[in-house]
Coordinates of C-alpha atoms (C1' of nucleotides) and ligand atoms in Angstrom, one line a residue:
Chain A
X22 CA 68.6 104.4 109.8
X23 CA 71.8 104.0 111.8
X24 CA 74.0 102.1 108.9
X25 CA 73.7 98.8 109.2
X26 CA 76.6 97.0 109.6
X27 CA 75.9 95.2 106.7
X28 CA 78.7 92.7 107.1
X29 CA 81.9 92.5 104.5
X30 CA 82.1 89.8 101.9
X31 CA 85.0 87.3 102.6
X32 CA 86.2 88.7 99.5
X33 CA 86.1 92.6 101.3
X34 CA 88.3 90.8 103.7
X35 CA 90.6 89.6 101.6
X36 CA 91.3 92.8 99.6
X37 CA 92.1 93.9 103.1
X38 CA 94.6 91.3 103.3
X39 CA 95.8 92.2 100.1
X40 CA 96.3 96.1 101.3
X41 CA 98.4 95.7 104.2
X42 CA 100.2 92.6 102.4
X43 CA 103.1 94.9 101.3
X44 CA 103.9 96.9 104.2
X45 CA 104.0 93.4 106.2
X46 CA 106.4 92.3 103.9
X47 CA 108.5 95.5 103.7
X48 CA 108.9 95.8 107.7
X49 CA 109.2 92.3 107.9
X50 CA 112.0 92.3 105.2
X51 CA 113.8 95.7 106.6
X52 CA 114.3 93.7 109.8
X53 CA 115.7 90.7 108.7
X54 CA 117.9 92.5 106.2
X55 CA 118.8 94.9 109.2
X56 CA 119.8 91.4 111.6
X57 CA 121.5 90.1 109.0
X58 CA 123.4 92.7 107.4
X59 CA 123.8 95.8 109.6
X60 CA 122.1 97.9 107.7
X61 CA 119.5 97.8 105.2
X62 CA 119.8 99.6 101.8
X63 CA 117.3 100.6 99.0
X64 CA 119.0 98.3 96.3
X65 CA 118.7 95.1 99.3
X66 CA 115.3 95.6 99.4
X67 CA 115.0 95.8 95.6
X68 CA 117.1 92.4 95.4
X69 CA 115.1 90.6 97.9
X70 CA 111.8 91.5 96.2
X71 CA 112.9 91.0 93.1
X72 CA 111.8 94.4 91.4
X73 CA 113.1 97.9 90.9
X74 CA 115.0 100.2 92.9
X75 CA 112.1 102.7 91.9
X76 CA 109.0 100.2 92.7
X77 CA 110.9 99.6 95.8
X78 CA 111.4 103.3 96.7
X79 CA 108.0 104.4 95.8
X80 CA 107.0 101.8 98.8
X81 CA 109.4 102.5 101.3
X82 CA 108.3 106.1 100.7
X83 CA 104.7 105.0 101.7
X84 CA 105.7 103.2 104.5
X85 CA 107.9 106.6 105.6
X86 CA 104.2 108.8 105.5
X87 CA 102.2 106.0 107.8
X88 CA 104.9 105.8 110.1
X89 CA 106.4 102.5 109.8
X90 CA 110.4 103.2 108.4
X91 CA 112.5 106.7 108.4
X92 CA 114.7 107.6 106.4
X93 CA 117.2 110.5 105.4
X94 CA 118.2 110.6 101.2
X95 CA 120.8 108.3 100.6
X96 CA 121.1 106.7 103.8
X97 CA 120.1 103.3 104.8
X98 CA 116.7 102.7 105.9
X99 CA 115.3 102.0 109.7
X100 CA 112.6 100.6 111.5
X101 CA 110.3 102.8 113.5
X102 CA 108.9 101.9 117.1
X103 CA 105.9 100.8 115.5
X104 CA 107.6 99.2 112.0
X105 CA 109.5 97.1 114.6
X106 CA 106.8 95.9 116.2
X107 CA 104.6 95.3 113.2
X108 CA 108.1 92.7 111.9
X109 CA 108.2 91.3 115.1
X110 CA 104.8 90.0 114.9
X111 CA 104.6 88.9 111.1
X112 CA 108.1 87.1 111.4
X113 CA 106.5 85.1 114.1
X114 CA 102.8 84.5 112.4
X115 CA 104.9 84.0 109.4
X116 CA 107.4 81.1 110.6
X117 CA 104.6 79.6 112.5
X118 CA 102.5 79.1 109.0
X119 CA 105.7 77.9 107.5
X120 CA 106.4 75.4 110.3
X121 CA 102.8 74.0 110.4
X122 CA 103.2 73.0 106.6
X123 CA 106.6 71.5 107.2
X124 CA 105.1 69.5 109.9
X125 CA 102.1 68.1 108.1
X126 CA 104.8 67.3 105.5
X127 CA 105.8 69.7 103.1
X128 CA 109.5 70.4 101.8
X129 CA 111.1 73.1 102.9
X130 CA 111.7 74.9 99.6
X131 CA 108.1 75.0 98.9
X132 CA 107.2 75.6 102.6
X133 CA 109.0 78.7 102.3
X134 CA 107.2 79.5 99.1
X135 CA 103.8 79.0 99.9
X136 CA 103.9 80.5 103.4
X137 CA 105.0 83.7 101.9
X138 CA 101.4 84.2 100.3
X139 CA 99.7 82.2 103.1
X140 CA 100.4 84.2 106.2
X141 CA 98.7 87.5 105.1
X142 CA 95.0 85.4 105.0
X143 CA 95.4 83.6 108.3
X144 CA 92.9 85.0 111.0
X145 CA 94.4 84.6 114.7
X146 CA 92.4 81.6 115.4
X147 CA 94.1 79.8 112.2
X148 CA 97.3 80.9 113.6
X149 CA 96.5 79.5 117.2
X150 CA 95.1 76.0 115.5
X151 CA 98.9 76.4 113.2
X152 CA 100.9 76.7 116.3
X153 CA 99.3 74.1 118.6
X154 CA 99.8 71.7 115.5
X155 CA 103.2 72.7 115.5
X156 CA 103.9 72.2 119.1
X157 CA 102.0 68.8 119.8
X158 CA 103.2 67.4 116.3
X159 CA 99.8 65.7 115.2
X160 CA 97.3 65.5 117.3
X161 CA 94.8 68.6 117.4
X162 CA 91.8 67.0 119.5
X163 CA 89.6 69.7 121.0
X164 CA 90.5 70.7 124.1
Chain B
X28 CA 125.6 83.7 78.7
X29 CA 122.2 82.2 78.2
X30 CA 120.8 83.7 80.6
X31 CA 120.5 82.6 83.8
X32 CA 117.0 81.1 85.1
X33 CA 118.2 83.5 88.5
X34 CA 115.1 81.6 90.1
X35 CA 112.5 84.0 90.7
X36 CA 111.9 84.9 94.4
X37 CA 109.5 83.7 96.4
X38 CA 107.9 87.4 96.7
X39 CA 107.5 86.8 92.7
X40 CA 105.5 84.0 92.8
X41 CA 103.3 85.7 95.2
X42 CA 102.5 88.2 92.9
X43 CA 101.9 85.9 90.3
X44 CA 99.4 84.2 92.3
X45 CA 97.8 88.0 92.8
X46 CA 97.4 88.2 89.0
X47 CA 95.5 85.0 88.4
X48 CA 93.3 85.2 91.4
X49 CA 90.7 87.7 89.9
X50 CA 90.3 85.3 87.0
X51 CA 89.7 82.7 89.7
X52 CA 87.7 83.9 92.0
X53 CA 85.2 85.4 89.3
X54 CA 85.2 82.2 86.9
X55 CA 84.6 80.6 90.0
X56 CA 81.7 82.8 91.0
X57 CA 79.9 82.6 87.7
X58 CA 80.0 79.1 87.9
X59 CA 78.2 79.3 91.5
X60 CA 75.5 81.9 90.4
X61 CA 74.7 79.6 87.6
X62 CA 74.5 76.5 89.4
X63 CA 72.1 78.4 92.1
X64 CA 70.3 81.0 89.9
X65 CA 70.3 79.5 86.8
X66 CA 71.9 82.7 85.0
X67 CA 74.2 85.1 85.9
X68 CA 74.4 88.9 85.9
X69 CA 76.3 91.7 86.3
X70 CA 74.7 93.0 89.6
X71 CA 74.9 89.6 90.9
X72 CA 78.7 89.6 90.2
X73 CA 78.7 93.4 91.7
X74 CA 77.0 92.2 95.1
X75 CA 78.7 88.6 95.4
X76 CA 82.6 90.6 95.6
X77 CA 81.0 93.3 97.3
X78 CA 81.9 96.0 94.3
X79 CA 80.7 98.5 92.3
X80 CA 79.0 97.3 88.9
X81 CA 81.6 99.1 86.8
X82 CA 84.7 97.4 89.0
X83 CA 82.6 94.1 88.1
X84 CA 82.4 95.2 84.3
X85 CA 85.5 95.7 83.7
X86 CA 86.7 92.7 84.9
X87 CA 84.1 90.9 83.2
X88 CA 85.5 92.5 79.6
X89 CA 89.2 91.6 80.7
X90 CA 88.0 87.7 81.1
X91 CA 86.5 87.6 77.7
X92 CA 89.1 88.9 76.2
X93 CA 91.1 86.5 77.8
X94 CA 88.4 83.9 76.8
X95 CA 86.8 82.7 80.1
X96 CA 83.9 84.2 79.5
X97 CA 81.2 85.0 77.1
X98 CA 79.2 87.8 76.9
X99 CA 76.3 89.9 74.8
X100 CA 75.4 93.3 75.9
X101 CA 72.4 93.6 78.4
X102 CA 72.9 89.3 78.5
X103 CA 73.6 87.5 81.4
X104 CA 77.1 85.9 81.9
X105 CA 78.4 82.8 80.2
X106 CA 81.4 80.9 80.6
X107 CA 82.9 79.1 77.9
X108 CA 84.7 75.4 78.2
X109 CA 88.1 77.2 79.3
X110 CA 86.3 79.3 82.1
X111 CA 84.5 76.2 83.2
X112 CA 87.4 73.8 83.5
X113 CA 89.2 76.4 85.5
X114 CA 86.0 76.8 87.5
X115 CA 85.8 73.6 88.5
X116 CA 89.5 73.4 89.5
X117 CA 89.4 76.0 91.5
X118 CA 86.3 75.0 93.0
X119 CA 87.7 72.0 94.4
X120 CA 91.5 73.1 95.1
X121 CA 89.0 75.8 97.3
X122 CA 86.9 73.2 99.3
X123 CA 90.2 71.3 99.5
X124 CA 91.6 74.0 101.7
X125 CA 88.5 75.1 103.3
X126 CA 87.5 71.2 104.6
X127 CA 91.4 70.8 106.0
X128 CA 90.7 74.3 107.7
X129 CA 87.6 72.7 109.4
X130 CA 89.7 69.7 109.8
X131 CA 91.8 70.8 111.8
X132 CA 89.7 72.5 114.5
X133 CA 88.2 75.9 112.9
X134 CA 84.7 77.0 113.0
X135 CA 83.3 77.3 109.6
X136 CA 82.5 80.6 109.3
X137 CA 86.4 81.8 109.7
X138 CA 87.1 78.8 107.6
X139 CA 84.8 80.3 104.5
X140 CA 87.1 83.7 105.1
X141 CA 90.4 82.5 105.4
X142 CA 90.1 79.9 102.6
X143 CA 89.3 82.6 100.2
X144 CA 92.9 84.1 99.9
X145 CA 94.6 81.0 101.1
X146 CA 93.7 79.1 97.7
X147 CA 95.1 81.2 95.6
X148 CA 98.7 80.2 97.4
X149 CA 98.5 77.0 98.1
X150 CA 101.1 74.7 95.6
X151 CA 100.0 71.2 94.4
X152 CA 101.9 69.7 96.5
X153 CA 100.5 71.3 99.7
X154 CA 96.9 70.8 98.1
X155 CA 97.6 67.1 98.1
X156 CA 98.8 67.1 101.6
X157 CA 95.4 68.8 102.5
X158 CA 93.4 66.5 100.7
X159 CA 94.9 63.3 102.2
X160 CA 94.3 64.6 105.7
X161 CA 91.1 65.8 105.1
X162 CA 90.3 62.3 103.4
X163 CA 91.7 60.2 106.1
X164 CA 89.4 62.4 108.9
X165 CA 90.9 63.1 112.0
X166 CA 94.4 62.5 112.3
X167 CA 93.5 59.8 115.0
X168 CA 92.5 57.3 112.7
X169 CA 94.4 55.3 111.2
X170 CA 94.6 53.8 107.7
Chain C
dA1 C1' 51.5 103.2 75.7
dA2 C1' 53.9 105.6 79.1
dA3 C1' 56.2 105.9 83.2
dC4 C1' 59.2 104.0 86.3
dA5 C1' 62.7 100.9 88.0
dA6 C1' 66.5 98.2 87.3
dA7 C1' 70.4 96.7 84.8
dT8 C1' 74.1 97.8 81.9
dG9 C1' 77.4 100.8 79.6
dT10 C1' 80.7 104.7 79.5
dA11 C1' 83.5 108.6 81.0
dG12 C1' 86.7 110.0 84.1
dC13 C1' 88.9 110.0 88.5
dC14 C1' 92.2 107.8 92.1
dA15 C1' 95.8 104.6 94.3
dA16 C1' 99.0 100.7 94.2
dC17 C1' 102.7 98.5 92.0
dG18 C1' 105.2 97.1 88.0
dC19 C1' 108.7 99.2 84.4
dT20 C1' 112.6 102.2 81.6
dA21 C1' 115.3 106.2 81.1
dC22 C1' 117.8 109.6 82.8
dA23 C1' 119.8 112.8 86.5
dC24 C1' 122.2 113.3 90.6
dC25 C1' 124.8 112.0 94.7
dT26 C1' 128.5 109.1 97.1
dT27 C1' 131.9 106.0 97.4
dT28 C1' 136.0 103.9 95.7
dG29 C1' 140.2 103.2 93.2
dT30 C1' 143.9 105.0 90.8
Chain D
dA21 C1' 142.1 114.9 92.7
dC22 C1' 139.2 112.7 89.6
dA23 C1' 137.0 109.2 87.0
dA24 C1' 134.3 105.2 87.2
dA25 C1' 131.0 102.7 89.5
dG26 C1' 127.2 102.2 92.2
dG27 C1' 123.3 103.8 94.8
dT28 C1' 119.5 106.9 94.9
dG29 C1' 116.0 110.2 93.2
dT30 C1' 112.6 111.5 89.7
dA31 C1' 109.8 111.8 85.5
dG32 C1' 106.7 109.4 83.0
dC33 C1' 104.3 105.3 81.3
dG34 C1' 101.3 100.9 81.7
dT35 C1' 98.0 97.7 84.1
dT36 C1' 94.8 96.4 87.6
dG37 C1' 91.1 97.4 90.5
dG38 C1' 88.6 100.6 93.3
dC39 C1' 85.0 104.6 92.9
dT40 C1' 81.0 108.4 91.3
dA41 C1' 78.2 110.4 88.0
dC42 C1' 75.6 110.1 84.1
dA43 C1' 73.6 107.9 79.7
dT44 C1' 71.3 104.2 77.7
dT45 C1' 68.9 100.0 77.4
dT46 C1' 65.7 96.6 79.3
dG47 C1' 61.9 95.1 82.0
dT48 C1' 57.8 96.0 84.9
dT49 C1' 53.8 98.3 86.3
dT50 C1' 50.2 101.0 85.8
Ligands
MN215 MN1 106.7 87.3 105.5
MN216 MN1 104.3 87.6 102.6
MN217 MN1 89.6 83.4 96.4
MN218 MN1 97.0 86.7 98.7

DNA sequence: AAACAAATGTAGCCAACGCTACACCTTTGT
DNA sequence: ACAAAGGTGTAGCGTTGGCTACATTTGTTT
């Protein structure tokens, strides 16, 4: 029998979520830390995420070996081509999930909260629904 | 000093969601088999998250111990009055977020995926945003 | 009753992500 | 120049959640 594709629980596809949650967040953190600072150091990213300069160096380290940062011991840490992208496009999913909850209401504070555990679960039609919302303020009639 | 509150970050509360959303998710899911099977066992647990039966085990034995559930060996799977309060709240804070998903234009299917790890980040406050658009339909009608 | 199938339990492995403690390198200030 | 401070690296530990392999118990079928 040729496999069947035997398709993945919704909870298979969350775990997936969950895997590629942290390198999302590290790319997308190494940019902004980058744009707004210059540079972007171990002990930054260890502030920003609230853990240890070891947790966060064990991780960057990862993110090194599939391609996504470089680095050289003791200097600050860079985007690759592809780490670049990859922020890019989570910055914008990511603002566009913390827009649509400010427009249906939400505070900021919380907005910015939420969003940051909401835009690893969002497939791209959820996204598209988030940004029309966004951009026509309420209505969302089919069309 | 007494210690600062130093708010945590928003990356921290994220993680603190990750660490209650295996209690959820399975409390939740015992509840369901029950209500449709009238028992629950491990290899149901095992097939509904798409794991192995020792993965499901062992969480299993962390919940009782953290007294959600109740268990005899080779007996199906019982939650006690904790497990089913937080059963039932999650149960509806989840069809909170998956009816607004449909409400707002996505099919059902991606709904049932995306509402899976979106519960588990969604603050009270958002939840009650949901619910009253959900509750007043489309966002055409007024009331 | 015996055999077989299914469910459950247990041992032991791996990876991710937390941590503390300590060592080493770099930068800064005197 | 050198000491102090700060940043980085590494060793080692804990928890969670995956897995395979194998043992044991339970249920079913002959
Ligand atoms: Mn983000
Ligand atoms: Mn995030
Ligand atoms: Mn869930
Ligand atoms: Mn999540």
């Amino acid at each position: 029998m040729p496999q069947p594709p035997s398709k993945p629980t919704r909870y298979q596809r969350t775990r997936k979520d969950h895997s590629t949650e942290t390198a999302e967040d590290y790319v997308e953190a190494v940019a902004e830390l980058i744009d707004a600072n210059t540079q972007c150091r171990l002990v930054d990213l260890a502030q920003y995420f609230g853990v240890s300069h070891v947790t966060a160096n064990r991780i960057v380290a990862r993110l090194v070996k599939q391609g996504l940062l470089r680095t050289e011991p003791y200097k600050p840490i860079e985007l690759t081509l592809t780490g670049r992208r990859l922020a890019k496009s989570c910055q914008e999913r990511h603002e566009i999930v913390r827009s649509f909850l400010i427009a249906i209401g939400l505070d900021s504070a919380t907005a910015d909260i939420d969003s940051e555990g909401i835009e690893h679960h969002v497939s791209p039609q959820t996204v598209e629904l988030f940004r029309r919302f966004v951009k026509r303020g309420q209505p969302n009639s089919s069309d």
